PDB file of C-alpha atoms and ligand atoms in Angstrom:
ATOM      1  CA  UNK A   5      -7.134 -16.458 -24.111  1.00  0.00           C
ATOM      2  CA  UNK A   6      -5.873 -14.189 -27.023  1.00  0.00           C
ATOM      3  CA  UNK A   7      -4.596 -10.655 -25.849  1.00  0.00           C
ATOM      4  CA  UNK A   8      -5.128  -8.556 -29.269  1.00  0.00           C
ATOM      5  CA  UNK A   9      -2.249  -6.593 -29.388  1.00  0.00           C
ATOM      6  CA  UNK A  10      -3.007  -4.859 -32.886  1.00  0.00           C
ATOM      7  CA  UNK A  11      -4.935  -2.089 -31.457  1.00  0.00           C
ATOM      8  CA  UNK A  12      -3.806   0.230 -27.997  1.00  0.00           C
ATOM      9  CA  UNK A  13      -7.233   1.016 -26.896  1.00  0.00           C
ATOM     10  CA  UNK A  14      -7.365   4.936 -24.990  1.00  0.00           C
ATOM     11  CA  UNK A  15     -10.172   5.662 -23.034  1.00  0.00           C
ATOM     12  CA  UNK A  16     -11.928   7.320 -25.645  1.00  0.00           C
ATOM     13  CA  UNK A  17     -11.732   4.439 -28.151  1.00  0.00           C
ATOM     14  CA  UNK A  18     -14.854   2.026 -28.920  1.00  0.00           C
ATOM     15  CA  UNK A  19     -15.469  -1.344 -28.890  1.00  0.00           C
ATOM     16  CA  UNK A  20     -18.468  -3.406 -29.947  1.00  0.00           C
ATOM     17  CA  UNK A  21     -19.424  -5.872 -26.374  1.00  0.00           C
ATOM     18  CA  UNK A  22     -22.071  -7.019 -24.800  1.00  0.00           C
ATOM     19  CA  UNK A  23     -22.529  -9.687 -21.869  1.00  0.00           C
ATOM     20  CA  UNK A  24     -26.288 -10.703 -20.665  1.00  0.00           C
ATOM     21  CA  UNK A  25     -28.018 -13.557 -19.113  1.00  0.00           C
ATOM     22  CA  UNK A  26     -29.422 -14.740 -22.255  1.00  0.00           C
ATOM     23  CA  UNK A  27     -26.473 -15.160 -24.136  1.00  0.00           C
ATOM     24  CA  UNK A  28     -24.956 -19.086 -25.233  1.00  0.00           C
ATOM     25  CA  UNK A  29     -22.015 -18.479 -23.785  1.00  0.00           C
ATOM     26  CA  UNK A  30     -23.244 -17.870 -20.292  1.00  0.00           C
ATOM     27  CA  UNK A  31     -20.990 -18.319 -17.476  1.00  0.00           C
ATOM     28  CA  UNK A  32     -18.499 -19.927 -19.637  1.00  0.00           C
ATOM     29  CA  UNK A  33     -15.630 -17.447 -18.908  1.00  0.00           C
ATOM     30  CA  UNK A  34     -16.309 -18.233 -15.386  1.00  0.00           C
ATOM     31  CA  UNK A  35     -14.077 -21.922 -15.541  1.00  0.00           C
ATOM     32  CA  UNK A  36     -10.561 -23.106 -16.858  1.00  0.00           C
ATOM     33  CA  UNK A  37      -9.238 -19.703 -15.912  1.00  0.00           C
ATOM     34  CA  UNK A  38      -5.977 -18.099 -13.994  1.00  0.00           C
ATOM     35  CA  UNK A  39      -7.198 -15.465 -11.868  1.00  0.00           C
ATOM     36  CA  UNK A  40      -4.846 -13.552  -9.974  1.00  0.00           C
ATOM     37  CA  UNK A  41      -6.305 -11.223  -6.842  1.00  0.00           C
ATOM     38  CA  UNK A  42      -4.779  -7.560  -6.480  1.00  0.00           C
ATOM     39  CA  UNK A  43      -4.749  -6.790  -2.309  1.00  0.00           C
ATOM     40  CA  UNK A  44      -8.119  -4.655  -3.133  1.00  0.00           C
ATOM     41  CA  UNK A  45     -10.113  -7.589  -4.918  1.00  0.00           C
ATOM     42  CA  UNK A  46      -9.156  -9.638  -1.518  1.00  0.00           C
ATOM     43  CA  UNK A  47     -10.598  -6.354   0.796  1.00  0.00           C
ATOM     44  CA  UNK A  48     -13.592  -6.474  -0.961  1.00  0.00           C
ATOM     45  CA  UNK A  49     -14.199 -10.375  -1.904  1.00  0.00           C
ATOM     46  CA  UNK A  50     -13.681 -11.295   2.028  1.00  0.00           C
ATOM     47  CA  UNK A  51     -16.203  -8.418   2.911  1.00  0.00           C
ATOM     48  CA  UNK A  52     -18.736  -9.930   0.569  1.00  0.00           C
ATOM     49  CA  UNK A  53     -18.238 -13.211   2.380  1.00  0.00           C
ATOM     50  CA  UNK A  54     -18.304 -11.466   5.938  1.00  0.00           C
ATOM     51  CA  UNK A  55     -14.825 -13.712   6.502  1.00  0.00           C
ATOM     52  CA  UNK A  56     -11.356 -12.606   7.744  1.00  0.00           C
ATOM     53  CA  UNK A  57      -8.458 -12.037   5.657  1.00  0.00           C
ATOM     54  CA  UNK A  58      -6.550 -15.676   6.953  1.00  0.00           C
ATOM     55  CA  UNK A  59      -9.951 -17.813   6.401  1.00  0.00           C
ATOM     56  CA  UNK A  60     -10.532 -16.587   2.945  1.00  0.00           C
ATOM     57  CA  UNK A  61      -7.042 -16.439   1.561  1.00  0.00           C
ATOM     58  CA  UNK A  62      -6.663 -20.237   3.221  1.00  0.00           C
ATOM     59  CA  UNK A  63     -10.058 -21.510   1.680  1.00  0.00           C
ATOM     60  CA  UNK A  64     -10.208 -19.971  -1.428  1.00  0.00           C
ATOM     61  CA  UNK A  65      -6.874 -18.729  -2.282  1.00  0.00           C
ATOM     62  CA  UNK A  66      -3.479 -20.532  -3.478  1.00  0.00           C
ATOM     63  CA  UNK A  67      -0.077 -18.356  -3.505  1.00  0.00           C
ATOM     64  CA  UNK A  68       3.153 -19.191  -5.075  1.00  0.00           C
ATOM     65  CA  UNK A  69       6.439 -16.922  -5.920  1.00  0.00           C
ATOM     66  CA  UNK A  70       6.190 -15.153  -9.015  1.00  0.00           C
ATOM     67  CA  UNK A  71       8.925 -16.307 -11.519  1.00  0.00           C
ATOM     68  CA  UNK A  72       9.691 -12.624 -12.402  1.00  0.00           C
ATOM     69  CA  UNK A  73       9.404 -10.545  -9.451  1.00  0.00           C
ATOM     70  CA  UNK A  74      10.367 -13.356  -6.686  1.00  0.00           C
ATOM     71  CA  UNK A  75       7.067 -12.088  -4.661  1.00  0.00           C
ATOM     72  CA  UNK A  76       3.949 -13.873  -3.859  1.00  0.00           C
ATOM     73  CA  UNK A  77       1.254 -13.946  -6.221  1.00  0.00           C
ATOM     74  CA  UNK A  78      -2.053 -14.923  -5.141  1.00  0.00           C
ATOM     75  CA  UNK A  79      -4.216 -16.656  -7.423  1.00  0.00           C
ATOM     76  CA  UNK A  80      -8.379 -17.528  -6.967  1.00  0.00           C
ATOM     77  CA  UNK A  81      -8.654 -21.409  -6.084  1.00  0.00           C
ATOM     78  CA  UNK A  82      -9.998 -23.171  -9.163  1.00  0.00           C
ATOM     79  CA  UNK A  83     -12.752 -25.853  -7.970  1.00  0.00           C
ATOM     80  CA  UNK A  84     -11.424 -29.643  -9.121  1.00  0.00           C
ATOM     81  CA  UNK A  85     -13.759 -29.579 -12.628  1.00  0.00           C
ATOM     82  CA  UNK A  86     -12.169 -25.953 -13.194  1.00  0.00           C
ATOM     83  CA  UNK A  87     -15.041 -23.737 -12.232  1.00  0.00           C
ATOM     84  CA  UNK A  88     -14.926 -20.271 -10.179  1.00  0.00           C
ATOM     85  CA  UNK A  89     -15.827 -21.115  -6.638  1.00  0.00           C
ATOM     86  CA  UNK A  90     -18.268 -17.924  -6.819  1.00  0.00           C
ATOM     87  CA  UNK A  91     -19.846 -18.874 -10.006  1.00  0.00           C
ATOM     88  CA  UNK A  92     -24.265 -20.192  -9.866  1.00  0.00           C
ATOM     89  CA  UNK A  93     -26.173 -20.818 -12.659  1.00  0.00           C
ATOM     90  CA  UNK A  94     -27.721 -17.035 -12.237  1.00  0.00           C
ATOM     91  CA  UNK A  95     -23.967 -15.773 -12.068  1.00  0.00           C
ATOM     92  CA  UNK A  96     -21.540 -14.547  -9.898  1.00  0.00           C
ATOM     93  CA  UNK A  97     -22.506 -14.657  -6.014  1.00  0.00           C
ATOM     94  CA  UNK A  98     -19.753 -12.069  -5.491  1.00  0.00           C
ATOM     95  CA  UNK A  99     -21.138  -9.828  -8.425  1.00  0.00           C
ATOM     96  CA  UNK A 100     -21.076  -6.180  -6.419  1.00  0.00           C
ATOM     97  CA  UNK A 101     -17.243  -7.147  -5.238  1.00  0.00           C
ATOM     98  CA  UNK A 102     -15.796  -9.577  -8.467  1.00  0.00           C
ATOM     99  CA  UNK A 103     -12.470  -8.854  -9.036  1.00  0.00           C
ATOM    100  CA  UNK A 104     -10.521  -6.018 -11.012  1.00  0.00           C
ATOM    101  CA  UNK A 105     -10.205  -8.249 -14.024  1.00  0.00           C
ATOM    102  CA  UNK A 106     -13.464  -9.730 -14.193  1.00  0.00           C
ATOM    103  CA  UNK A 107     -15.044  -6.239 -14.132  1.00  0.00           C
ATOM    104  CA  UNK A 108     -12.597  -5.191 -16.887  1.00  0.00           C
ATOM    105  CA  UNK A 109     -13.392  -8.492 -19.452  1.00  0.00           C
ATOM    106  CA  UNK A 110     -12.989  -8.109 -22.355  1.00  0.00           C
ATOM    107  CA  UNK A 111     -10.533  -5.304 -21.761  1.00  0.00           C
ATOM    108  CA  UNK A 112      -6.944  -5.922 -20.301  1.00  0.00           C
ATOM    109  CA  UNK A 113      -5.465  -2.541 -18.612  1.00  0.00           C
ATOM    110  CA  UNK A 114      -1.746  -1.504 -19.084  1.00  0.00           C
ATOM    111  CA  UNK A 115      -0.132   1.285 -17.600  1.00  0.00           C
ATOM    112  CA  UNK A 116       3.336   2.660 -18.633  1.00  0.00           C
ATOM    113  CA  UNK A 117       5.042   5.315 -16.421  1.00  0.00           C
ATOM    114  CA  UNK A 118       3.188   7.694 -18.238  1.00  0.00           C
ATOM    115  CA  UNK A 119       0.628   6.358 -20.103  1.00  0.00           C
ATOM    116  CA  UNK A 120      -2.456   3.867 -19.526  1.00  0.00           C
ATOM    117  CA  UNK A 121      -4.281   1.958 -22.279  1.00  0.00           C
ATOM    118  CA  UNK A 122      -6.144  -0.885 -22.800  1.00  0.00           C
ATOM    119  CA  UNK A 123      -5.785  -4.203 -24.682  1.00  0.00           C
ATOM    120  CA  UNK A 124      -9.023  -6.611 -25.684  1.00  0.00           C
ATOM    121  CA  UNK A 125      -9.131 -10.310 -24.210  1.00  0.00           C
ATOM    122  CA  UNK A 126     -10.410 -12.061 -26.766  1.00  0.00           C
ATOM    123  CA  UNK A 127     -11.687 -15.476 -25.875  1.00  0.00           C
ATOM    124  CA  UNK A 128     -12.980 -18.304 -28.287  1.00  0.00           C
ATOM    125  CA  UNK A 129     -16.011 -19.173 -26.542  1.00  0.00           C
ATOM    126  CA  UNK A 130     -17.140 -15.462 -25.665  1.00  0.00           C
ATOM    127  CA  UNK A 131     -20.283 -14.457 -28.104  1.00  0.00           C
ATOM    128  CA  UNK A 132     -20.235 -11.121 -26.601  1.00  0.00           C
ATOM    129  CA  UNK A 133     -18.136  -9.533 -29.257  1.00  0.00           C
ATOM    130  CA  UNK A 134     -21.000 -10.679 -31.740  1.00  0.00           C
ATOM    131  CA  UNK A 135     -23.352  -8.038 -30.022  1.00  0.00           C
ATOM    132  CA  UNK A 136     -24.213  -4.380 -31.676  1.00  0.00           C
ATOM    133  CA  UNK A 137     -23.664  -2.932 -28.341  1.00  0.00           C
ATOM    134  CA  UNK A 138     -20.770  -0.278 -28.530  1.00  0.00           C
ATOM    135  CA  UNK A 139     -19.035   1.257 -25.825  1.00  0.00           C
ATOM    136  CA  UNK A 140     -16.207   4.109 -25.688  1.00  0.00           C
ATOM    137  CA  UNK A 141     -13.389   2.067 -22.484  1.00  0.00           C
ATOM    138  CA  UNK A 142     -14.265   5.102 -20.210  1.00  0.00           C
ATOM    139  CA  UNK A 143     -17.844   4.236 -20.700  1.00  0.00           C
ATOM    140  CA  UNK A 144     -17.105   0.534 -20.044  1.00  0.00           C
ATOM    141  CA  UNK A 145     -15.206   1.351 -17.223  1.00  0.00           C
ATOM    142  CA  UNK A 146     -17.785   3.158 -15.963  1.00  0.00           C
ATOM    143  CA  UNK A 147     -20.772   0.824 -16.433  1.00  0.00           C
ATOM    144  CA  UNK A 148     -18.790  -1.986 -14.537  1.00  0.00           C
ATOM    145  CA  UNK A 149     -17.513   0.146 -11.320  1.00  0.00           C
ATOM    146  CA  UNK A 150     -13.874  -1.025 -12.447  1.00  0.00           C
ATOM    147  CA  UNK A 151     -12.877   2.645 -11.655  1.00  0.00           C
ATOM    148  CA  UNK A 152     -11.863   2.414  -8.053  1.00  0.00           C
ATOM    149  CA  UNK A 153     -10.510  -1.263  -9.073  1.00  0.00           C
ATOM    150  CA  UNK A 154      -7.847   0.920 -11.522  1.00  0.00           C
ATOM    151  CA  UNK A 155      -7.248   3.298  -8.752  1.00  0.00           C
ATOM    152  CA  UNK A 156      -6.044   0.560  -5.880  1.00  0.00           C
ATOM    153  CA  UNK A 157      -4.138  -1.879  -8.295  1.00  0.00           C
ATOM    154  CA  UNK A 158      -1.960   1.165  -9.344  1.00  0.00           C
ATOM    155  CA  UNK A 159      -1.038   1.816  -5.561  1.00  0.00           C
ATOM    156  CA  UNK A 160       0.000  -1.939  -5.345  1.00  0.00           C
ATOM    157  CA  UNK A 161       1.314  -1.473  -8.840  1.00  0.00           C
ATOM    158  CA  UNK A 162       3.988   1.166  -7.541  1.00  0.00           C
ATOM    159  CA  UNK A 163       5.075  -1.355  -5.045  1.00  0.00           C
ATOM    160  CA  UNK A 164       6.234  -3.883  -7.943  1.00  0.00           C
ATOM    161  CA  UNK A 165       7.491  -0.664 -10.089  1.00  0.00           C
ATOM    162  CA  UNK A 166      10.022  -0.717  -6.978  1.00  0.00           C
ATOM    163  CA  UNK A 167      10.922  -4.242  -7.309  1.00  0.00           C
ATOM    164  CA  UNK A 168      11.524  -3.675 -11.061  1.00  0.00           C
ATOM    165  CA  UNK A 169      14.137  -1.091  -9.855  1.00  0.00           C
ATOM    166  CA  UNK A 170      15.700  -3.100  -8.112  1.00  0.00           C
ATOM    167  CA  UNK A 171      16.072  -6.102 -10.403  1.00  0.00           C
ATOM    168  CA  UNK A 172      18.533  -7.914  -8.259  1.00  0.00           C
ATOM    169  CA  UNK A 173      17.313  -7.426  -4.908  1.00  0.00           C
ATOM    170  CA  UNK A 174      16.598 -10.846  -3.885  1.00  0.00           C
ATOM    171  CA  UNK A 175      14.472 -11.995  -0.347  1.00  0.00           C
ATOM    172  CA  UNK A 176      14.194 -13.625   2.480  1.00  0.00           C
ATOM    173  CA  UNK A 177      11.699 -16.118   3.609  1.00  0.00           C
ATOM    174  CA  UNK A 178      11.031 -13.551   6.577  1.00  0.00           C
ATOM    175  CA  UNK A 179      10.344 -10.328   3.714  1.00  0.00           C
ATOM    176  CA  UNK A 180       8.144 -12.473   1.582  1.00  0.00           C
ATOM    177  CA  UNK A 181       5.975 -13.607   4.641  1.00  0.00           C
ATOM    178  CA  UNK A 182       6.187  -9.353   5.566  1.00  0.00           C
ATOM    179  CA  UNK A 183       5.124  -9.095   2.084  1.00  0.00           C
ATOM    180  CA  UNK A 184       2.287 -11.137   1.958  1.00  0.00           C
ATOM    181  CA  UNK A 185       0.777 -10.188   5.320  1.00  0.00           C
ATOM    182  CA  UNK A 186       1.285  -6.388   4.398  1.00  0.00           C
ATOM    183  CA  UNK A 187      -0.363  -7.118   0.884  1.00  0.00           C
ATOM    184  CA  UNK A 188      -3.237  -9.542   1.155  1.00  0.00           C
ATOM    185  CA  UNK A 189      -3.533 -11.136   5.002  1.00  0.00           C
ATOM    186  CA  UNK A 190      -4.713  -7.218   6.431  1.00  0.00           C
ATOM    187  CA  UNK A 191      -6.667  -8.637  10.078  1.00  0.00           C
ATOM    188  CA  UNK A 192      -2.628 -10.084  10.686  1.00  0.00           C
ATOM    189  CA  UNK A 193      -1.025  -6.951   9.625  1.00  0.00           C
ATOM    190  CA  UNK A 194      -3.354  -4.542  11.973  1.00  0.00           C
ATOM    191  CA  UNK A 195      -2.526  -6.912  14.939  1.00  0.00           C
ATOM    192  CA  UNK A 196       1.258  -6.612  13.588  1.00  0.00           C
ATOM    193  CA  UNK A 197       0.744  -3.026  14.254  1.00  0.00           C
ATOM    194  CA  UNK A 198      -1.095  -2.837  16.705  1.00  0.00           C
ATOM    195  CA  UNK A 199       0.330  -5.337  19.126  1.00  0.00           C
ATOM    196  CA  UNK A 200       4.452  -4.869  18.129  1.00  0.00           C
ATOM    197  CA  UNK A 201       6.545  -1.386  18.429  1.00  0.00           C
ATOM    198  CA  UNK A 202       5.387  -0.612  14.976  1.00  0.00           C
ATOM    199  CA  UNK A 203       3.584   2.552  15.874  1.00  0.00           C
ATOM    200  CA  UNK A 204       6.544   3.378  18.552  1.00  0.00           C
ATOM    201  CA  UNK A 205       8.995   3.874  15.417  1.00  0.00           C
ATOM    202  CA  UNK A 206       6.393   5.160  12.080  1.00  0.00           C
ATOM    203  CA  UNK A 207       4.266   7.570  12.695  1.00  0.00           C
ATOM    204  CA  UNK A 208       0.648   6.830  11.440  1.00  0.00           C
ATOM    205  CA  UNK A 209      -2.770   8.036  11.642  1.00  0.00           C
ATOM    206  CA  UNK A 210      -4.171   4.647  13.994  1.00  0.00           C
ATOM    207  CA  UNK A 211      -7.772   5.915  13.276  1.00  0.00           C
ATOM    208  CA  UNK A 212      -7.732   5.580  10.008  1.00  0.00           C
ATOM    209  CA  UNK A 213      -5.568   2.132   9.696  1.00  0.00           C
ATOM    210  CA  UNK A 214      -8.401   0.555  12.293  1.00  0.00           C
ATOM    211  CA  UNK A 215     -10.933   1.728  10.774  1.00  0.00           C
ATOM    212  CA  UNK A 216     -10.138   1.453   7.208  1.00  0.00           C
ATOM    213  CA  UNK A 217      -8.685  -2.245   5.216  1.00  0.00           C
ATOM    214  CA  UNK A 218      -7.740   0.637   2.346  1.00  0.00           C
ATOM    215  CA  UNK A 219      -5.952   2.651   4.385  1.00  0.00           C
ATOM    216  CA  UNK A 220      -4.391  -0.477   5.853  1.00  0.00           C
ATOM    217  CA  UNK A 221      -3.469  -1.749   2.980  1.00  0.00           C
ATOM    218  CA  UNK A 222      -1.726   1.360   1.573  1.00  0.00           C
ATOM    219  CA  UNK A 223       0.259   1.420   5.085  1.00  0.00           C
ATOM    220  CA  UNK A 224       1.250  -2.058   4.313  1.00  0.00           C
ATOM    221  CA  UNK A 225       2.642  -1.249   0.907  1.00  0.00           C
ATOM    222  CA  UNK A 226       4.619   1.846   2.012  1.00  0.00           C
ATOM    223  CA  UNK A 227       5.903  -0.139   4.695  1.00  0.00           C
ATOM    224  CA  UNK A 228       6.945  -2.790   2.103  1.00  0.00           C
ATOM    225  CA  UNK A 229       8.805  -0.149  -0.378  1.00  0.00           C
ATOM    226  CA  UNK A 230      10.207   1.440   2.699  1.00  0.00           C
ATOM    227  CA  UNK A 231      11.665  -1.882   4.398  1.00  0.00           C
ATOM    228  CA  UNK A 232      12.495  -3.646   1.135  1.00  0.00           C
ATOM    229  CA  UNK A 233      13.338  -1.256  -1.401  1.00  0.00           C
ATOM    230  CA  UNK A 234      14.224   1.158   0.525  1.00  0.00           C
ATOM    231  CA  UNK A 235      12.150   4.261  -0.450  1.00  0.00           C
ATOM    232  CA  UNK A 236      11.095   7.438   1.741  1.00  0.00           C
ATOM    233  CA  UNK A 237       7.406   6.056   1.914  1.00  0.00           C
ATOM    234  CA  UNK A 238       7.465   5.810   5.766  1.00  0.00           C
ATOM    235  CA  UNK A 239       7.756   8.980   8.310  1.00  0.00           C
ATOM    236  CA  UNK A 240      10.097   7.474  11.221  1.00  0.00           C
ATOM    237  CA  UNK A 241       8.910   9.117  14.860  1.00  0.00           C
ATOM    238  CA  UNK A 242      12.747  10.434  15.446  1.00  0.00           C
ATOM    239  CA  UNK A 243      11.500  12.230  12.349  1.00  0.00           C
ATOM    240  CA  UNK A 244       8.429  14.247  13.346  1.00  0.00           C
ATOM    241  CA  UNK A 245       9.799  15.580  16.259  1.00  0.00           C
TER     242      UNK A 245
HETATM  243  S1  SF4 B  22     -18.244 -15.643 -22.273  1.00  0.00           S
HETATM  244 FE1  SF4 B  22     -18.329 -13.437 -22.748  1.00  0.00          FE
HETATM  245  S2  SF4 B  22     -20.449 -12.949 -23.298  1.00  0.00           S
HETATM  246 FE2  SF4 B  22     -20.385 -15.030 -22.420  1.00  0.00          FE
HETATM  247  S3  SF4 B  22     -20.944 -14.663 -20.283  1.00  0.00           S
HETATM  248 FE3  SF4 B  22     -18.713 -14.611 -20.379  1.00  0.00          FE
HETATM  249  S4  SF4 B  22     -18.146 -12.465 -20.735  1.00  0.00           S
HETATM  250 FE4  SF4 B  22     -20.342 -12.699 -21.138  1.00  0.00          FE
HETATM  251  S1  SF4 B  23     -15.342 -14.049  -9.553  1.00  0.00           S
HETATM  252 FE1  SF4 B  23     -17.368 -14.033 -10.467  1.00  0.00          FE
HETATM  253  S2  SF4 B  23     -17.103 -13.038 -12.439  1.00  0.00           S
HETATM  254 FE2  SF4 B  23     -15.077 -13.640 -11.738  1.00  0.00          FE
HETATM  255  S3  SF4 B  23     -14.702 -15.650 -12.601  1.00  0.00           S
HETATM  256 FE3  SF4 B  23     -15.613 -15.987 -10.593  1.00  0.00          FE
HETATM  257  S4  SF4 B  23     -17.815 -16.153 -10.937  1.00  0.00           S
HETATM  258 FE4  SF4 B  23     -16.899 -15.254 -12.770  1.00  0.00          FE
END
């Protein structure tokens, strides 16, 4: 994989793409790939496969501490020849909930404090970039529902804009498994809160966290930048009154 740093694509920008069942190259960027999972790609993958949060990330996921940050990165399971375990000769089975990144292919997002533009993933074996097709990135974004996707990684992305504050904050075992069940294992952290004196000390809207894995999850990362880092992200009870 070849990010093409030569050009910072804005939204307005064009590129020439296009991807289609016909093409050579079918299904080929579907094996011998690294594909990490943002907590929203794991809401909406598990959905798809009607599973809980513990069975899927146990069967399909692997996790190890990311060199940089010293957090847990989740990464897609690979099957032994190298293939997506969602990928079928007619395509993705997950199609309507693929990850973040495989809506954006052949873009890569980056987002500065301030600014957000995109890079394009060039791979050797992808014809796509032969087609006449054109597309502005907003347009692209569009056509592959990848805007919600751009939404929910930034809220997860403000979590790891803490860490980068706080370059020499290191963890303990106990944080990083608080961190991962906050993050990515959501049926755990609802019982967490449910079921402890969680709701005795923050004050939260219950509905909502029950009802909703989003609203779950972006509990779980306040929680996270609160207990970790440190930051106002949390109302304590003491407070409201
Ligand atoms: S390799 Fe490129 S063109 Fe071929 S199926 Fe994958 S994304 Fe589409
Ligand atoms: S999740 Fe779907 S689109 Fe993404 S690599 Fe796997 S099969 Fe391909």
């Amino acid at each position: 994989m070849t990010l093409d740093t030569s050009e910072k694509l804005t939204k307005d920008d064009k590129f020439k793409f296009s991807c289609h069942k016909g093409i050579s190259c079918f299904n080929k960027c579907c094996s011998d790939l690294t594909l990490f999972l943002m907590p929203y790609d794991v809401i909406r993958i598990r959905k798809n496969l009607g599973m809980g949060s513990a069975e899927f990330l146990e069967k399909y996921t692997t996790c190890q501490i990311g060199d940089s940050s010293g957090l847990p990165v989740v990464f897609l399971k690979m099957n032994e020849d190298k293939t997506c375990p969602f990928v079928t000769t007619d395509g993705c089975r997950i199609y309507p909930d693929r990850p973040g990144a495989c809506r954006l292919y052949p873009l890569a997002r980056m987002r500065g404090t301030k600014e957000e533009y995109y890079y394009i993933v060039r791979e050797e074996h992808c014809e796509g970039f032969e087609e006449e097709r054109e597309w502005t990135v907003r347009e692209w974004i569009e056509d592959q529902d990848a805007k919600i996707y751009n939404r929910m990684n930034d809220i997860f992305m403000r979590l790891l804009e803490s860490r980068l504050k706080r370059p020499d904050r290191q963890f303990t075992d106990k944080e990083l498994t608080m961190f991962y069940m906050a993050c990515y294992n959501l049926d755990r952290f609802r019982k967490f809160v449910n079921e402890t004196n969680f709701l005795e000390y923050f004050e939260v809207d219950e509905t909502h966290i029950n009802e909703s894995d989003v609203e779950l999850m972006k509990l779980g990362i306040d929680w996270i930048r609160f207990s970790l880092f440190r930051e106002p992200t949390m109302k304590l009870r003491t407070e409201a009154q």
